[in-house]
Amino acid sequence: MKHAQGETEVPCNPKNVAVMDLAAADDMVSLGAGDSIGILPKAPGLPAVLKPYEGKAKAGSMVKPDLEAIAGAKPDLIILSSRTAKVYNDLKDVAPTIDLSDAKGVSTMQANDDKIRTIAQIFGQKEQGERAISELHARAGEIAAKAQGGKSLFIMTNGGKMSAFGPNSRFAIVFQDLGFAPAADVKQEGRHGEPISFEFVSQANPRYLFVLDRDSAVGHGENAAQALLDNDLIKNTEAGKNNGIDYLNGTDWYLVGGGIATMNGMLDQVASVLK
């Protein structure tokens, strides 16, 4: 099987998988292979689909995987992704290891498709995987038809500060796949976005404002974003006046970012602001 760091011979229907990527674990559960999850990374929060597997979160964090715990689990397959790719060389001799980091230049939906197809192939669920992909794309198309290029801004709050993300960023799904148009020119497209002010949001005057609360996502308190944005500059935007502010689920968007069940939840969250 080809992956981000080479090509690896992968067992069919492995029974004890070290899954260091929450989206891949979501896909496993969604495709009926949840019993093969052997060990997971610890995270401030797991997506709803993985809550029953909290007891298996013993592999260190995604930022600092516990190599001894992973090896001690005696996995017959190890799955990594962008956050854990750095330990590939440390684990590739422990068990067959694949790196499912997103390919550069592909949309969020395409990257999600690729991961679903990989997991479906490993577990002999190709037909079910393709059906899930088709359903997700149909839902995305319905959202895009309603969005109609509405002016939008995607921001992340963190420690009392804000950054914006544009149509080529890690959160580009709202622009590339879901039919919204950028309300402002966001120049910095790195993983941390472009630092912005309340005045920037006010001048952009988005009809829809998508808000990701990083503090909540990493377990540093809840509702910090709502408190931060509770001011007249935000309230007087089109989004503020017309119920267009959408506070997204931090676990889904920041920690997971894909997977069949989680992506459906992400689409639900975006669709809710269009009602």
mmCIF file of C-alpha atoms in Angstrom:
data_model
loop_
_atom_site.group_PDB
_atom_site.id
_atom_site.type_symbol
_atom_site.label_atom_id
_atom_site.label_comp_id
_atom_site.label_asym_id
_atom_site.label_seq_id
_atom_site.Cartn_x
_atom_site.Cartn_y
_atom_site.Cartn_z
ATOM 1 C CA MET A 1 0.000 0.000 0.000
ATOM 2 C CA LYS A 2 1.371 3.436 -0.991
ATOM 3 C CA HIS A 3 1.264 6.169 1.645
ATOM 4 C CA ALA A 4 2.896 9.508 2.502
ATOM 5 C CA GLN A 5 6.259 7.971 3.471
ATOM 6 C CA GLY A 6 6.582 5.142 1.002
ATOM 7 C CA GLU A 7 5.002 1.771 0.354
ATOM 8 C CA THR A 8 4.227 -0.860 2.987
ATOM 9 C CA GLU A 9 2.853 -4.380 2.896
ATOM 10 C CA VAL A 10 -0.290 -4.198 5.015
ATOM 11 C CA PRO A 11 -2.224 -7.171 6.447
ATOM 12 C CA CYS A 12 -5.845 -7.609 5.403
ATOM 13 C CA ASN A 13 -8.355 -7.262 8.233
ATOM 14 C CA PRO A 14 -5.805 -6.615 10.986
ATOM 15 C CA LYS A 15 -7.165 -7.383 14.448
ATOM 16 C CA ASN A 16 -5.054 -5.105 16.647
ATOM 17 C CA VAL A 17 -4.382 -1.669 15.178
ATOM 18 C CA ALA A 18 -2.536 1.223 16.794
ATOM 19 C CA VAL A 19 -4.526 4.120 15.349
ATOM 20 C CA MET A 20 -2.698 7.406 15.916
ATOM 21 C CA ASP A 21 -5.160 9.338 13.770
ATOM 22 C CA LEU A 22 -8.670 9.996 15.085
ATOM 23 C CA ALA A 23 -10.226 10.389 11.632
ATOM 24 C CA ALA A 24 -8.911 6.961 10.611
ATOM 25 C CA ALA A 25 -10.282 5.508 13.856
ATOM 26 C CA ASP A 26 -13.648 7.096 13.049
ATOM 27 C CA ASP A 27 -13.559 5.447 9.619
ATOM 28 C CA MET A 28 -12.768 2.082 11.184
ATOM 29 C CA VAL A 29 -15.763 2.312 13.509
ATOM 30 C CA SER A 30 -18.039 3.666 10.776
ATOM 31 C CA LEU A 31 -17.058 0.804 8.457
ATOM 32 C CA GLY A 32 -17.651 -1.856 11.103
ATOM 33 C CA ALA A 33 -14.029 -2.449 12.109
ATOM 34 C CA GLY A 34 -14.081 -0.763 15.518
ATOM 35 C CA ASP A 35 -13.240 -4.015 17.286
ATOM 36 C CA SER A 36 -9.824 -3.898 15.620
ATOM 37 C CA ILE A 37 -8.844 -0.682 17.414
ATOM 38 C CA GLY A 38 -6.119 -1.770 19.814
ATOM 39 C CA ILE A 39 -4.771 1.534 21.096
ATOM 40 C CA LEU A 40 -5.531 5.224 20.509
ATOM 41 C CA PRO A 41 -3.829 8.514 21.378
ATOM 42 C CA LYS A 42 -4.982 10.469 24.383
ATOM 43 C CA ALA A 43 -6.823 13.654 23.451
ATOM 44 C CA PRO A 44 -8.586 16.441 25.384
ATOM 45 C CA GLY A 45 -11.783 15.148 23.826
ATOM 46 C CA LEU A 46 -12.773 12.335 21.515
ATOM 47 C CA PRO A 47 -15.432 12.676 18.824
ATOM 48 C CA ALA A 48 -18.788 11.102 19.656
ATOM 49 C CA VAL A 49 -18.137 8.056 17.480
ATOM 50 C CA LEU A 50 -15.020 7.182 19.504
ATOM 51 C CA LYS A 51 -16.411 7.748 23.017
ATOM 52 C CA PRO A 52 -16.926 3.987 23.532
ATOM 53 C CA TYR A 53 -13.184 3.510 22.936
ATOM 54 C CA GLU A 54 -11.909 5.991 25.548
ATOM 55 C CA GLY A 55 -10.401 3.116 27.535
ATOM 56 C CA LYS A 56 -8.029 2.407 24.652
ATOM 57 C CA ALA A 57 -6.559 5.933 24.644
ATOM 58 C CA LYS A 58 -3.200 4.910 26.130
ATOM 59 C CA ALA A 59 -0.746 5.740 23.343
ATOM 60 C CA GLY A 60 0.446 9.120 24.543
ATOM 61 C CA SER A 61 -0.710 12.278 22.809
ATOM 62 C CA MET A 62 -0.701 13.039 19.109
ATOM 63 C CA VAL A 63 1.964 15.657 19.805
ATOM 64 C CA LYS A 64 4.086 13.227 21.838
ATOM 65 C CA PRO A 65 3.215 9.582 21.131
ATOM 66 C CA ASP A 66 4.243 7.025 23.756
ATOM 67 C CA LEU A 67 6.436 4.722 21.662
ATOM 68 C CA GLU A 68 6.780 2.130 24.426
ATOM 69 C CA ALA A 69 3.012 1.925 24.920
ATOM 70 C CA ILE A 70 2.458 1.514 21.191
ATOM 71 C CA ALA A 71 5.080 -1.214 20.898
ATOM 72 C CA GLY A 72 3.768 -2.855 24.060
ATOM 73 C CA ALA A 73 0.307 -3.134 22.520
ATOM 74 C CA LYS A 74 1.848 -5.526 19.945
ATOM 75 C CA PRO A 75 -0.122 -4.093 17.010
ATOM 76 C CA ASP A 76 -0.300 -5.820 13.658
ATOM 77 C CA LEU A 77 -0.703 -2.413 11.965
ATOM 78 C CA ILE A 78 0.154 1.162 12.952
ATOM 79 C CA ILE A 79 -1.647 4.118 11.355
ATOM 80 C CA LEU A 80 -0.111 7.602 11.527
ATOM 81 C CA SER A 81 -1.062 10.980 10.054
ATOM 82 C CA SER A 82 0.266 14.538 9.935
ATOM 83 C CA ARG A 83 0.490 15.099 13.703
ATOM 84 C CA THR A 84 2.248 11.771 14.334
ATOM 85 C CA ALA A 85 4.186 11.303 11.078
ATOM 86 C CA LYS A 86 7.421 12.309 12.801
ATOM 87 C CA VAL A 87 7.598 8.960 14.637
ATOM 88 C CA TYR A 88 7.288 6.860 11.468
ATOM 89 C CA ASN A 89 10.952 5.777 11.524
ATOM 90 C CA ASP A 90 10.658 4.875 15.218
ATOM 91 C CA LEU A 91 7.669 2.598 14.626
ATOM 92 C CA LYS A 92 8.058 1.110 11.166
ATOM 93 C CA ASP A 93 10.035 -1.859 12.545
ATOM 94 C CA VAL A 94 7.526 -2.486 15.352
ATOM 95 C CA ALA A 95 4.744 -3.388 12.903
ATOM 96 C CA PRO A 96 3.706 -2.459 9.365
ATOM 97 C CA THR A 97 3.220 1.314 9.539
ATOM 98 C CA ILE A 98 1.402 3.654 7.152
ATOM 99 C CA ASP A 99 1.312 7.445 7.167
ATOM 100 C CA LEU A 100 -2.075 8.791 6.079
ATOM 101 C CA SER A 101 -1.080 12.471 6.130
ATOM 102 C CA ASP A 102 -3.173 14.492 3.692
ATOM 103 C CA ALA A 103 -1.612 14.946 0.261
ATOM 104 C CA LYS A 104 -0.630 18.533 -0.499
ATOM 105 C CA GLY A 105 -2.964 20.562 -2.665
ATOM 106 C CA VAL A 106 -6.077 18.424 -2.234
ATOM 107 C CA SER A 107 -9.339 19.659 -0.746
ATOM 108 C CA THR A 108 -10.529 18.573 2.667
ATOM 109 C CA MET A 109 -13.249 16.418 1.122
ATOM 110 C CA GLN A 110 -10.778 14.741 -1.256
ATOM 111 C CA ALA A 111 -8.359 14.041 1.580
ATOM 112 C CA ASN A 112 -11.237 12.560 3.562
ATOM 113 C CA ASP A 113 -12.213 10.413 0.556
ATOM 114 C CA ASP A 114 -8.654 9.110 0.254
ATOM 115 C CA LYS A 115 -8.537 8.083 3.912
ATOM 116 C CA ILE A 116 -11.928 6.372 3.761
ATOM 117 C CA ARG A 117 -10.821 4.399 0.695
ATOM 118 C CA THR A 118 -7.596 3.330 2.415
ATOM 119 C CA ILE A 119 -9.375 2.098 5.544
ATOM 120 C CA ALA A 120 -12.098 0.439 3.444
ATOM 121 C CA GLN A 121 -9.448 -1.374 1.397
ATOM 122 C CA ILE A 122 -7.637 -2.636 4.500
ATOM 123 C CA PHE A 123 -10.822 -4.021 6.016
ATOM 124 C CA GLY A 124 -12.509 -5.291 2.854
ATOM 125 C CA GLN A 125 -15.300 -2.720 2.925
ATOM 126 C CA LYS A 126 -14.811 -0.979 -0.429
ATOM 127 C CA GLU A 127 -18.501 -0.874 -1.334
ATOM 128 C CA GLN A 128 -19.493 0.534 2.045
ATOM 129 C CA GLY A 129 -16.671 3.079 1.819
ATOM 130 C CA GLU A 130 -17.758 4.303 -1.617
ATOM 131 C CA ARG A 131 -21.332 4.598 -0.407
ATOM 132 C CA ALA A 132 -20.212 6.737 2.528
ATOM 133 C CA ILE A 133 -18.161 8.962 0.201
ATOM 134 C CA SER A 134 -21.114 9.439 -2.157
ATOM 135 C CA GLU A 135 -23.410 10.357 0.723
ATOM 136 C CA LEU A 136 -20.931 12.914 2.092
ATOM 137 C CA HIS A 137 -20.505 14.552 -1.310
ATOM 138 C CA ALA A 138 -24.269 14.671 -1.828
ATOM 139 C CA ARG A 139 -24.646 16.435 1.512
ATOM 140 C CA ALA A 140 -21.839 18.868 0.682
ATOM 141 C CA GLY A 141 -23.543 19.663 -2.620
ATOM 142 C CA GLU A 142 -26.812 20.420 -0.847
ATOM 143 C CA ILE A 143 -25.039 22.802 1.514
ATOM 144 C CA ALA A 144 -23.210 24.532 -1.351
ATOM 145 C CA ALA A 145 -26.533 25.036 -3.173
ATOM 146 C CA LYS A 146 -27.922 26.816 -0.114
ATOM 147 C CA ALA A 147 -24.743 28.762 0.657
ATOM 148 C CA GLN A 148 -24.804 30.383 -2.808
ATOM 149 C CA GLY A 149 -21.435 32.039 -2.351
ATOM 150 C CA GLY A 150 -22.415 33.789 0.861
ATOM 151 C CA LYS A 151 -19.658 36.064 2.215
ATOM 152 C CA SER A 152 -17.948 34.180 5.008
ATOM 153 C CA LEU A 153 -15.056 34.370 7.413
ATOM 154 C CA PHE A 154 -13.523 31.404 9.209
ATOM 155 C CA ILE A 155 -11.748 32.354 12.420
ATOM 156 C CA MET A 156 -10.052 30.538 15.271
ATOM 157 C CA THR A 157 -9.904 31.993 18.768
ATOM 158 C CA ASN A 158 -7.053 31.078 21.078
ATOM 159 C CA GLY A 159 -6.003 32.647 24.363
ATOM 160 C CA GLY A 160 -7.970 35.832 23.756
ATOM 161 C CA LYS A 161 -6.610 36.293 20.236
ATOM 162 C CA MET A 162 -8.064 35.586 16.800
ATOM 163 C CA SER A 163 -6.748 34.364 13.464
ATOM 164 C CA ALA A 164 -8.478 33.973 10.111
ATOM 165 C CA PHE A 165 -8.209 31.140 7.601
ATOM 166 C CA GLY A 166 -8.754 31.489 3.854
ATOM 167 C CA PRO A 167 -9.648 29.310 0.869
ATOM 168 C CA ASN A 168 -6.279 27.524 0.766
ATOM 169 C CA SER A 169 -5.970 26.797 4.465
ATOM 170 C CA ARG A 170 -6.524 23.762 6.679
ATOM 171 C CA PHE A 171 -10.157 24.866 7.117
ATOM 172 C CA ALA A 172 -10.772 25.560 3.435
ATOM 173 C CA ILE A 173 -13.656 23.096 3.317
ATOM 174 C CA VAL A 174 -16.176 25.907 3.804
ATOM 175 C CA PHE A 175 -14.846 27.658 0.693
ATOM 176 C CA GLN A 176 -13.621 24.822 -1.534
ATOM 177 C CA ASP A 177 -16.311 22.238 -0.849
ATOM 178 C CA LEU A 178 -19.309 23.933 0.762
ATOM 179 C CA GLY A 179 -19.921 26.903 -1.513
ATOM 180 C CA PHE A 180 -19.124 29.899 0.693
ATOM 181 C CA ALA A 181 -17.086 32.863 -0.584
ATOM 182 C CA PRO A 182 -14.318 34.626 1.387
ATOM 183 C CA ALA A 183 -15.478 37.919 2.907
ATOM 184 C CA ALA A 184 -11.885 39.177 3.084
ATOM 185 C CA ASP A 185 -8.471 38.532 1.593
ATOM 186 C CA VAL A 186 -6.664 36.317 4.098
ATOM 187 C CA LYS A 187 -3.014 36.292 3.076
ATOM 188 C CA GLN A 188 -1.395 33.933 5.562
ATOM 189 C CA GLU A 189 -2.467 30.338 4.919
ATOM 190 C CA GLY A 190 -0.270 28.500 7.422
ATOM 191 C CA ARG A 191 -1.573 26.168 10.124
ATOM 192 C CA HIS A 192 -2.051 29.071 12.525
ATOM 193 C CA GLY A 193 -3.809 31.455 10.136
ATOM 194 C CA GLU A 194 -3.505 35.235 9.855
ATOM 195 C CA PRO A 195 -3.719 37.214 13.119
ATOM 196 C CA ILE A 196 -6.713 39.560 12.980
ATOM 197 C CA SER A 197 -8.575 42.105 15.092
ATOM 198 C CA PHE A 198 -12.223 42.827 15.814
ATOM 199 C CA GLU A 199 -11.915 45.724 13.362
ATOM 200 C CA PHE A 200 -10.835 43.300 10.632
ATOM 201 C CA VAL A 201 -13.988 41.256 11.160
ATOM 202 C CA SER A 202 -16.115 44.396 11.252
ATOM 203 C CA GLN A 203 -14.672 45.674 7.966
ATOM 204 C CA ALA A 204 -15.019 42.283 6.301
ATOM 205 C CA ASN A 205 -18.655 42.269 7.450
ATOM 206 C CA PRO A 206 -19.302 38.565 6.737
ATOM 207 C CA ARG A 207 -22.799 37.194 6.332
ATOM 208 C CA TYR A 208 -21.551 33.996 7.938
ATOM 209 C CA LEU A 209 -18.898 33.806 10.636
ATOM 210 C CA PHE A 210 -17.516 30.338 11.399
ATOM 211 C CA VAL A 211 -15.795 30.234 14.783
ATOM 212 C CA LEU A 212 -13.453 27.531 16.059
ATOM 213 C CA ASP A 213 -12.620 27.801 19.764
ATOM 214 C CA ARG A 214 -9.149 26.248 20.126
ATOM 215 C CA ASP A 215 -9.163 26.739 23.905
ATOM 216 C CA SER A 216 -12.210 24.506 24.159
ATOM 217 C CA ALA A 217 -10.760 21.982 21.696
ATOM 218 C CA VAL A 218 -7.585 21.459 23.744
ATOM 219 C CA GLY A 219 -9.307 21.449 27.131
ATOM 220 C CA HIS A 220 -8.474 24.991 28.268
ATOM 221 C CA GLY A 221 -12.016 26.017 29.156
ATOM 222 C CA GLU A 222 -15.368 26.288 27.462
ATOM 223 C CA ASN A 223 -17.180 29.153 25.760
ATOM 224 C CA ALA A 224 -14.094 31.370 25.592
ATOM 225 C CA ALA A 225 -14.924 32.253 21.991
ATOM 226 C CA GLN A 226 -18.442 33.406 22.840
ATOM 227 C CA ALA A 227 -17.078 35.642 25.587
ATOM 228 C CA LEU A 228 -14.364 37.054 23.329
ATOM 229 C CA LEU A 229 -16.785 37.874 20.508
ATOM 230 C CA ASP A 230 -19.410 39.422 22.765
ATOM 231 C CA ASN A 231 -18.866 42.993 21.586
ATOM 232 C CA ASP A 232 -20.532 45.532 19.309
ATOM 233 C CA LEU A 233 -18.027 45.213 16.465
ATOM 234 C CA ILE A 234 -18.999 41.569 16.041
ATOM 235 C CA LYS A 235 -22.684 41.997 16.869
ATOM 236 C CA ASN A 236 -23.083 44.668 14.175
ATOM 237 C CA THR A 237 -21.770 42.522 11.330
ATOM 238 C CA GLU A 238 -24.254 40.889 8.980
ATOM 239 C CA ALA A 239 -23.511 37.613 10.710
ATOM 240 C CA GLY A 240 -24.139 39.124 14.125
ATOM 241 C CA LYS A 241 -27.437 40.694 13.097
ATOM 242 C CA ASN A 242 -28.783 37.668 11.202
ATOM 243 C CA ASN A 243 -27.932 34.634 13.361
ATOM 244 C CA GLY A 244 -24.989 33.909 11.094
ATOM 245 C CA ILE A 245 -22.358 33.189 13.758
ATOM 246 C CA ASP A 246 -21.621 29.467 13.843
ATOM 247 C CA TYR A 247 -19.652 28.162 16.842
ATOM 248 C CA LEU A 248 -18.143 24.912 15.599
ATOM 249 C CA ASN A 249 -17.312 21.790 17.582
ATOM 250 C CA GLY A 250 -13.635 22.124 18.471
ATOM 251 C CA THR A 251 -13.000 18.397 18.798
ATOM 252 C CA ASP A 252 -14.467 17.677 15.371
ATOM 253 C CA TRP A 253 -12.777 20.527 13.525
ATOM 254 C CA TYR A 254 -9.447 20.922 15.309
ATOM 255 C CA LEU A 255 -8.533 17.497 16.671
ATOM 256 C CA VAL A 256 -10.181 15.189 14.120
ATOM 257 C CA GLY A 257 -10.976 17.063 10.895
ATOM 258 C CA GLY A 258 -12.493 14.107 9.061
ATOM 259 C CA GLY A 259 -13.786 10.577 9.252
ATOM 260 C CA ILE A 260 -17.194 9.390 8.108
ATOM 261 C CA ALA A 261 -19.159 10.111 11.277
ATOM 262 C CA THR A 262 -17.218 13.228 12.272
ATOM 263 C CA MET A 263 -17.429 14.726 8.772
ATOM 264 C CA ASN A 264 -21.180 14.205 8.834
ATOM 265 C CA GLY A 265 -21.226 16.098 12.124
ATOM 266 C CA MET A 266 -19.108 18.891 10.638
ATOM 267 C CA LEU A 267 -21.541 19.196 7.738
ATOM 268 C CA ASP A 268 -24.448 19.321 10.191
ATOM 269 C CA GLN A 269 -22.771 22.208 12.005
ATOM 270 C CA VAL A 270 -22.279 24.217 8.815
ATOM 271 C CA ALA A 271 -25.787 23.442 7.553
ATOM 272 C CA SER A 272 -27.296 24.690 10.823
ATOM 273 C CA VAL A 273 -26.360 28.297 10.052
ATOM 274 C CA LEU A 274 -28.219 28.164 6.726
ATOM 275 C CA LYS A 275 -31.617 27.340 8.228
#
